[in-house]
Each structure stands twice: as C-alpha cells, then as structure tokens.
PDB file of C-alpha atoms in Angstrom:
ATOM      1  CA  MET A 711      19.638 -50.603 -31.166  1.00 87.00           C
ATOM      2  CA  PHE A 712      17.229 -48.183 -29.755  1.00 92.00           C
ATOM      3  CA  VAL A 713      14.441 -46.309 -31.600  1.00 96.00           C
ATOM      4  CA  HIS A 714      12.304 -43.613 -29.885  1.00 96.00           C
ATOM      5  CA  ALA A 715       9.100 -42.386 -31.072  1.00 96.00           C
ATOM      6  CA  GLY A 716       9.609 -38.397 -30.746  1.00 95.00           C
ATOM      7  CA  LEU A 717       7.504 -35.488 -31.973  1.00 94.00           C
ATOM      8  CA  THR A 718       8.054 -33.105 -34.553  1.00 96.00           C
ATOM      9  CA  PRO A 719       9.192 -29.985 -33.096  1.00 94.00           C
ATOM     10  CA  MET A 720       7.102 -26.901 -33.049  1.00 87.00           C
ATOM     11  CA  VAL A 721       9.357 -24.103 -34.407  1.00 86.00           C
ATOM     12  CA  PRO A 722       7.209 -20.565 -34.638  1.00 77.00           C
ATOM     13  CA  GLY A 723       7.800 -19.076 -37.946  1.00 75.00           C
ATOM     14  CA  HIS A 724       8.866 -21.974 -40.220  1.00 90.00           C
ATOM     15  CA  THR A 725       8.568 -25.642 -41.214  1.00 96.00           C
ATOM     16  CA  SER A 726      10.614 -27.653 -38.825  1.00 97.00           C
ATOM     17  CA  THR A 727      13.007 -30.246 -40.024  1.00 97.00           C
ATOM     18  CA  GLU A 728      15.167 -33.099 -38.871  1.00 97.00           C
ATOM     19  CA  GLU A 729      18.006 -30.538 -37.946  1.00 97.00           C
ATOM     20  CA  ASP A 730      15.761 -28.419 -35.425  1.00 96.00           C
ATOM     21  CA  PRO A 731      16.017 -28.958 -31.804  1.00 94.00           C
ATOM     22  CA  ASP A 732      13.199 -30.878 -29.878  1.00 93.00           C
ATOM     23  CA  THR A 733      10.808 -28.901 -28.260  1.00 87.00           C
ATOM     24  CA  THR A 734      11.595 -29.315 -24.404  1.00 88.00           C
ATOM     25  CA  ASN A 735       8.942 -26.990 -23.018  1.00 87.00           C
ATOM     26  CA  GLY A 736       5.121 -26.652 -22.806  1.00 78.00           C
ATOM     27  CA  PRO A 737       2.873 -29.656 -22.958  1.00 74.00           C
ATOM     28  CA  VAL A 738       5.219 -31.712 -25.129  1.00 75.00           C
ATOM     29  CA  GLY A 739       8.149 -30.823 -23.438  1.00 82.00           C
ATOM     30  CA  GLY A 740       8.646 -34.455 -21.728  1.00 86.00           C
ATOM     31  CA  ARG A 741       8.720 -36.159 -25.113  1.00 87.00           C
ATOM     32  CA  GLY A 742      11.386 -33.807 -26.366  1.00 90.00           C
ATOM     33  CA  LEU A 743      13.668 -34.333 -23.329  1.00 93.00           C
ATOM     34  CA  ASN A 744      13.418 -38.153 -23.830  1.00 93.00           C
ATOM     35  CA  SER A 745      14.321 -37.884 -27.395  1.00 94.00           C
ATOM     36  CA  GLN A 746      17.435 -35.861 -26.373  1.00 94.00           C
ATOM     37  CA  MET A 747      18.434 -38.540 -23.783  1.00 94.00           C
ATOM     38  CA  VAL A 748      17.825 -41.157 -26.436  1.00 95.00           C
ATOM     39  CA  LEU A 749      20.189 -39.653 -28.930  1.00 95.00           C
ATOM     40  CA  ALA A 750      22.712 -39.089 -26.180  1.00 95.00           C
ATOM     41  CA  LEU A 751      23.069 -42.849 -25.775  1.00 95.00           C
ATOM     42  CA  ALA A 752      25.058 -42.621 -29.021  1.00 95.00           C
ATOM     43  CA  ASP A 753      27.777 -41.419 -27.352  1.00 95.00           C
ATOM     44  CA  GLN A 754      27.764 -44.222 -25.026  1.00 95.00           C
ATOM     45  CA  GLY A 755      27.885 -46.747 -28.007  1.00 94.00           C
ATOM     46  CA  VAL A 756      24.297 -47.386 -28.379  1.00 94.00           C
ATOM     47  CA  ARG A 757      22.945 -47.484 -32.039  1.00 96.00           C
ATOM     48  CA  SER A 758      19.946 -45.007 -30.899  1.00 96.00           C
ATOM     49  CA  SER A 759      17.726 -42.656 -33.108  1.00 97.00           C
ATOM     50  CA  VAL A 760      14.522 -40.836 -32.936  1.00 98.00           C
ATOM     51  CA  VAL A 761      11.671 -41.062 -35.395  1.00 98.00           C
ATOM     52  CA  ARG A 762       9.803 -37.915 -34.833  1.00 97.00           C
ATOM     53  CA  LEU A 763       5.945 -38.209 -35.404  1.00 97.00           C
ATOM     54  CA  PRO A 764       3.537 -35.534 -36.187  1.00 95.00           C
ATOM     55  CA  ARG A 765       0.412 -34.754 -34.067  1.00 88.00           C
ATOM     56  CA  SER A 766      -2.093 -36.807 -36.478  1.00 93.00           C
ATOM     57  CA  VAL A 767      -0.608 -40.450 -37.158  1.00 95.00           C
ATOM     58  CA  HIS A 768      -3.642 -41.613 -38.709  1.00 93.00           C
ATOM     59  CA  GLN A 769      -5.642 -44.582 -40.444  1.00 91.00           C
ATOM     60  CA  ARG A 770      -8.986 -44.831 -42.016  1.00 88.00           C
ATOM     61  CA  ALA A 771     -11.559 -46.371 -39.932  1.00 84.00           C
ATOM     62  CA  SER A 772      -9.268 -46.452 -36.911  1.00 83.00           C
ATOM     63  CA  GLN A 773      -7.455 -43.282 -35.177  1.00 80.00           C
ATOM     64  CA  TYR A 774      -6.590 -40.000 -36.505  1.00 84.00           C
ATOM     65  CA  GLY A 775      -4.018 -38.547 -34.181  1.00 83.00           C
ATOM     66  CA  PHE A 776      -5.216 -34.946 -32.642  1.00 85.00           C
ATOM     67  CA  CYS A 777      -7.872 -35.085 -35.607  1.00 89.00           C
ATOM     68  CA  SER A 778      -9.938 -37.475 -33.525  1.00 90.00           C
ATOM     69  CA  VAL A 779     -10.576 -34.902 -31.072  1.00 90.00           C
ATOM     70  CA  LEU A 780     -12.049 -32.791 -33.958  1.00 93.00           C
ATOM     71  CA  ILE A 781     -14.241 -35.855 -35.365  1.00 94.00           C
ATOM     72  CA  ALA A 782     -15.363 -36.378 -31.605  1.00 92.00           C
ATOM     73  CA  ALA A 783     -16.346 -32.660 -31.222  1.00 93.00           C
ATOM     74  CA  ALA A 784     -18.196 -32.546 -34.560  1.00 95.00           C
ATOM     75  CA  GLN A 785     -20.025 -35.736 -33.644  1.00 94.00           C
ATOM     76  CA  LYS A 786     -21.030 -34.596 -30.231  1.00 93.00           C
ATOM     77  CA  THR A 787     -21.984 -30.976 -31.226  1.00 95.00           C
ATOM     78  CA  GLY A 788     -23.095 -31.331 -34.869  1.00 96.00           C
ATOM     79  CA  VAL A 789     -20.597 -28.608 -35.646  1.00 97.00           C
ATOM     80  CA  SER A 790     -17.021 -29.259 -37.383  1.00 97.00           C
ATOM     81  CA  ALA A 791     -15.075 -26.760 -35.741  1.00 97.00           C
ATOM     82  CA  TYR A 792     -11.481 -25.174 -36.644  1.00 96.00           C
ATOM     83  CA  VAL A 793      -9.802 -22.536 -34.378  1.00 96.00           C
ATOM     84  CA  GLY A 794      -9.401 -18.861 -35.369  1.00 94.00           C
ATOM     85  CA  ASP A 795      -9.067 -18.156 -39.016  1.00 96.00           C
ATOM     86  CA  GLY A 796      -7.963 -21.953 -39.581  1.00 96.00           C
ATOM     87  CA  THR A 797      -4.714 -21.067 -41.618  1.00 96.00           C
ATOM     88  CA  GLN A 798      -2.727 -22.878 -38.917  1.00 94.00           C
ATOM     89  CA  ARG A 799      -0.964 -25.875 -40.449  1.00 94.00           C
ATOM     90  CA  TRP A 800      -0.721 -29.814 -38.992  1.00 91.00           C
ATOM     91  CA  PRO A 801       1.759 -32.287 -40.494  1.00 96.00           C
ATOM     92  CA  ALA A 802       0.390 -35.624 -40.786  1.00 97.00           C
ATOM     93  CA  VAL A 803       1.372 -39.174 -41.729  1.00 97.00           C
ATOM     94  CA  ASN A 804      -0.337 -42.596 -42.391  1.00 97.00           C
ATOM     95  CA  ARG A 805       0.345 -45.394 -39.709  1.00 96.00           C
ATOM     96  CA  LEU A 806       1.757 -47.953 -42.484  1.00 97.00           C
ATOM     97  CA  ASP A 807       4.168 -45.241 -43.846  1.00 98.00           C
ATOM     98  CA  ALA A 808       5.288 -44.423 -40.185  1.00 98.00           C
ATOM     99  CA  ALA A 809       5.966 -48.099 -39.420  1.00 98.00           C
ATOM    100  CA  ARG A 810       7.826 -48.371 -42.510  1.00 98.00           C
ATOM    101  CA  LEU A 811      10.021 -45.578 -41.408  1.00 98.00           C
ATOM    102  CA  PHE A 812      10.514 -47.212 -37.925  1.00 98.00           C
ATOM    103  CA  ARG A 813      11.653 -50.566 -39.805  1.00 97.00           C
ATOM    104  CA  ILE A 814      14.122 -48.187 -41.727  1.00 98.00           C
ATOM    105  CA  ALA A 815      15.431 -46.603 -38.495  1.00 97.00           C
ATOM    106  CA  LEU A 816      16.099 -49.995 -37.022  1.00 96.00           C
ATOM    107  CA  GLU A 817      17.961 -51.362 -40.104  1.00 96.00           C
ATOM    108  CA  ASP A 818      19.760 -48.359 -41.497  1.00 96.00           C
ATOM    109  CA  ALA A 819      19.985 -45.423 -39.251  1.00 97.00           C
ATOM    110  CA  ALA A 820      23.343 -44.227 -38.015  1.00 96.00           C
ATOM    111  CA  PRO A 821      23.678 -43.848 -34.057  1.00 96.00           C
ATOM    112  CA  GLY A 822      22.182 -40.366 -33.049  1.00 96.00           C
ATOM    113  CA  THR A 823      20.194 -39.948 -36.382  1.00 97.00           C
ATOM    114  CA  VAL A 824      16.627 -38.098 -36.430  1.00 98.00           C
ATOM    115  CA  LEU A 825      14.048 -39.032 -38.922  1.00 98.00           C
ATOM    116  CA  HIS A 826      10.887 -37.341 -39.752  1.00 98.00           C
ATOM    117  CA  ALA A 827       7.683 -39.379 -40.451  1.00 98.00           C
ATOM    118  CA  VAL A 828       5.898 -36.464 -42.252  1.00 98.00           C
ATOM    119  CA  ALA A 829       3.967 -37.248 -45.478  1.00 98.00           C
ATOM    120  CA  ASP A 830       1.709 -33.929 -45.364  1.00 97.00           C
ATOM    121  CA  GLU A 831       3.842 -31.035 -44.368  1.00 96.00           C
ATOM    122  CA  GLY A 832       0.867 -29.263 -43.063  1.00 94.00           C
ATOM    123  CA  ASP A 833      -2.835 -29.239 -43.858  1.00 96.00           C
ATOM    124  CA  THR A 834      -4.804 -26.135 -42.648  1.00 96.00           C
ATOM    125  CA  MET A 835      -6.917 -26.722 -39.694  1.00 96.00           C
ATOM    126  CA  ARG A 836      -9.856 -25.416 -41.694  1.00 97.00           C
ATOM    127  CA  SER A 837      -9.403 -27.891 -44.555  1.00 98.00           C
ATOM    128  CA  LEU A 838      -9.257 -30.955 -41.865  1.00 97.00           C
ATOM    129  CA  ALA A 839     -12.511 -29.252 -40.576  1.00 97.00           C
ATOM    130  CA  GLU A 840     -14.213 -29.259 -43.999  1.00 98.00           C
ATOM    131  CA  ALA A 841     -13.523 -32.774 -44.695  1.00 97.00           C
ATOM    132  CA  ILE A 842     -14.846 -33.667 -41.471  1.00 96.00           C
ATOM    133  CA  GLY A 843     -17.801 -31.426 -41.950  1.00 97.00           C
ATOM    134  CA  GLY A 844     -18.368 -32.917 -45.305  1.00 97.00           C
ATOM    135  CA  VAL A 845     -18.664 -36.386 -44.426  1.00 96.00           C
ATOM    136  CA  LEU A 846     -20.725 -35.816 -41.054  1.00 96.00           C
ATOM    137  CA  ALA A 847     -22.999 -33.055 -43.292  1.00 97.00           C
ATOM    138  CA  ALA A 848     -21.908 -30.497 -40.482  1.00 97.00           C
ATOM    139  CA  PRO A 849     -21.569 -26.841 -40.589  1.00 98.00           C
ATOM    140  CA  VAL A 850     -18.117 -25.835 -40.534  1.00 98.00           C
ATOM    141  CA  GLU A 851     -17.322 -22.822 -37.979  1.00 98.00           C
ATOM    142  CA  SER A 852     -14.581 -21.145 -36.432  1.00 97.00           C
ATOM    143  CA  VAL A 853     -14.461 -21.449 -32.651  1.00 96.00           C
ATOM    144  CA  SER A 854     -12.052 -20.278 -29.675  1.00 94.00           C
ATOM    145  CA  PRO A 855      -9.627 -22.435 -28.455  1.00 93.00           C
ATOM    146  CA  GLY A 856     -11.417 -22.981 -25.299  1.00 92.00           C
ATOM    147  CA  ASN A 857     -14.234 -25.080 -27.248  1.00 91.00           C
ATOM    148  CA  PHE A 858     -11.499 -27.889 -27.159  1.00 89.00           C
ATOM    149  CA  GLY A 859     -10.569 -27.534 -23.704  1.00 87.00           C
ATOM    150  CA  LEU A 860      -6.831 -27.817 -22.574  1.00 83.00           C
ATOM    151  CA  ILE A 861      -5.886 -29.101 -25.976  1.00 85.00           C
ATOM    152  CA  GLY A 862      -7.441 -26.045 -27.778  1.00 87.00           C
ATOM    153  CA  ARG A 863      -4.203 -24.006 -27.292  1.00 86.00           C
ATOM    154  CA  LEU A 864      -2.269 -26.614 -29.464  1.00 86.00           C
ATOM    155  CA  PHE A 865      -5.018 -26.277 -32.180  1.00 89.00           C
ATOM    156  CA  ALA A 866      -4.395 -22.399 -32.505  1.00 90.00           C
ATOM    157  CA  LEU A 867      -0.597 -23.087 -33.366  1.00 90.00           C
ATOM    158  CA  ASP A 868       0.937 -23.375 -36.837  1.00 93.00           C
ATOM    159  CA  MET A 869       3.397 -26.371 -36.753  1.00 92.00           C
ATOM    160  CA  PRO A 870       4.005 -27.638 -40.227  1.00 96.00           C
ATOM    161  CA  SER A 871       6.995 -30.075 -40.722  1.00 97.00           C
ATOM    162  CA  SER A 872       8.951 -31.511 -43.400  1.00 98.00           C
ATOM    163  CA  SER A 873      10.539 -34.787 -43.937  1.00 98.00           C
ATOM    164  CA  ALA A 874      12.844 -33.913 -47.120  1.00 98.00           C
ATOM    165  CA  LEU A 875      15.916 -34.654 -45.256  1.00 98.00           C
ATOM    166  CA  THR A 876      14.626 -38.069 -44.279  1.00 98.00           C
ATOM    167  CA  GLN A 877      13.329 -39.059 -47.683  1.00 98.00           C
ATOM    168  CA  ARG A 878      16.774 -37.983 -49.316  1.00 98.00           C
ATOM    169  CA  ARG A 879      18.836 -39.896 -46.701  1.00 97.00           C
ATOM    170  CA  PHE A 880      16.603 -42.995 -46.496  1.00 98.00           C
ATOM    171  CA  GLY A 881      14.585 -43.435 -49.761  1.00 98.00           C
ATOM    172  CA  TRP A 882      11.726 -43.251 -47.769  1.00 98.00           C
ATOM    173  CA  GLU A 883       8.662 -42.158 -49.733  1.00 97.00           C
ATOM    174  CA  PRO A 884       5.218 -42.113 -48.045  1.00 98.00           C
ATOM    175  CA  THR A 885       2.776 -44.055 -50.252  1.00 98.00           C
ATOM    176  CA  HIS A 886      -0.516 -44.373 -48.384  1.00 97.00           C
ATOM    177  CA  PRO A 887      -3.372 -41.865 -48.389  1.00 96.00           C
ATOM    178  CA  SER A 888      -3.031 -38.540 -46.890  1.00 96.00           C
ATOM    179  CA  LEU A 889      -4.988 -37.243 -43.732  1.00 96.00           C
ATOM    180  CA  ILE A 890      -7.558 -35.257 -45.855  1.00 96.00           C
ATOM    181  CA  ALA A 891      -8.064 -38.410 -48.172  1.00 95.00           C
ATOM    182  CA  ASP A 892      -8.697 -40.576 -45.133  1.00 94.00           C
ATOM    183  CA  LEU A 893     -10.925 -37.902 -43.410  1.00 95.00           C
ATOM    184  CA  ALA A 894     -12.823 -37.557 -46.634  1.00 94.00           C
ATOM    185  CA  ALA A 895     -13.399 -41.391 -46.903  1.00 92.00           C
ATOM    186  CA  GLY A 896     -15.314 -41.302 -43.389  1.00 88.00           C
ATOM    187  CA  ASP A 897     -15.571 -44.397 -41.573  1.00 85.00           C
ATOM    188  CA  TYR A 898     -15.187 -42.626 -38.260  1.00 87.00           C
ATOM    189  CA  PRO A 899     -15.186 -44.348 -35.029  1.00 77.00           C
ATOM    190  CA  ALA A 900     -18.099 -44.050 -33.078  1.00 72.00           C
ATOM    191  CA  LEU A 901     -17.959 -41.774 -29.785  1.00 62.00           C
ATOM    192  CA  GLY A 902     -17.069 -44.014 -26.832  1.00 53.00           C
TER     193      GLY A 902
END
C-alpha cells in the first residue's frame, strides 16, 4: 500500500472536491503530477491513494502552513497584512486531524482513492490577518501580492476546498481546533 500527500486542487470559480483533477501546472504542478502517478499505480495492482492537504496544515505553537508566512511577515513588519480585498479563501486542517485521515487511507481506502484532509473549507485571508493582528496587537492592512515575494501570487488566489465526500465515505470528522482558533490562541514560533 502507498499513500501520497498531495495538495487540494486550485479550481477557479468553485470549491474543489475529491472529484476534481489535480493541479498540474504552476508552482504546485509537480505535486499534482506526482499524485497522478501514484493513483496510476492502482492499475498495476498497488493499493495506492492520495490524501490531498490544504495549504494550511496547522497546530498551535508549531507550524501554520502558508499562514506561517503571514505570521512571520507581521512579526517582522508590525503589520498583519492580507492581499487585495482579503476575500480570497484558504482551506485548512489541523495536523492531528490530517494524521488520522492518513491512517484511514492506509487501512480503508480502495486503490486509486482520493481523500481530502480539509476541516475548514475556506477562511478568508482577511480573517486570518485579523486573527494574527489581534494576537500581535498589529494593525491589519491590505497590501499588494509583491509584499510577500514570489509566494504573494498564491495569496491572491481564491482556493476553497471541501472534504464532504471524504467525510461521507470514511466517517472522518475533524475534531481539533480550526485554523482561526489556533491563530487566535497565539503561541507563535519566534522568528528564526
């Protein structure tokens, strides 16, 4: 058996699901191609599956996925920033919920199965910046994508995702704190 950690697809215009194809171009395209190769192993008799992770896999006082970039920027500049109008949405999952889904994939997923480890379908970038700003007592402001360097283009994208099919098929239900709850609790890692 083989379980690969993929990424939830970026599908302009709607919330991505387990039935959407992997993103195979742009900065995350290589991971999507790897996922396709793993799923193709099912045709060769390998019990392979892909657990797609959102951009923010988090755990309080540890890592926050892509939100770690927002935290570090706010710690450095004193401003908790979001891109554009801040309505773009990011899916998220707590590390402990994601780990439980990997176990389920190993034990129960049929060959060629795609699972989504998504607890929060899409927190707005502005709400993430507000949670960070509240903890750091920093003003919350809109900035251009360039303020975050090369990764800023990703921050400008709306990429919500759903795990409804995974939850229905496998009985997986996220039970750990949401990204907003973890961000609002503080305990951010210090700048390195």
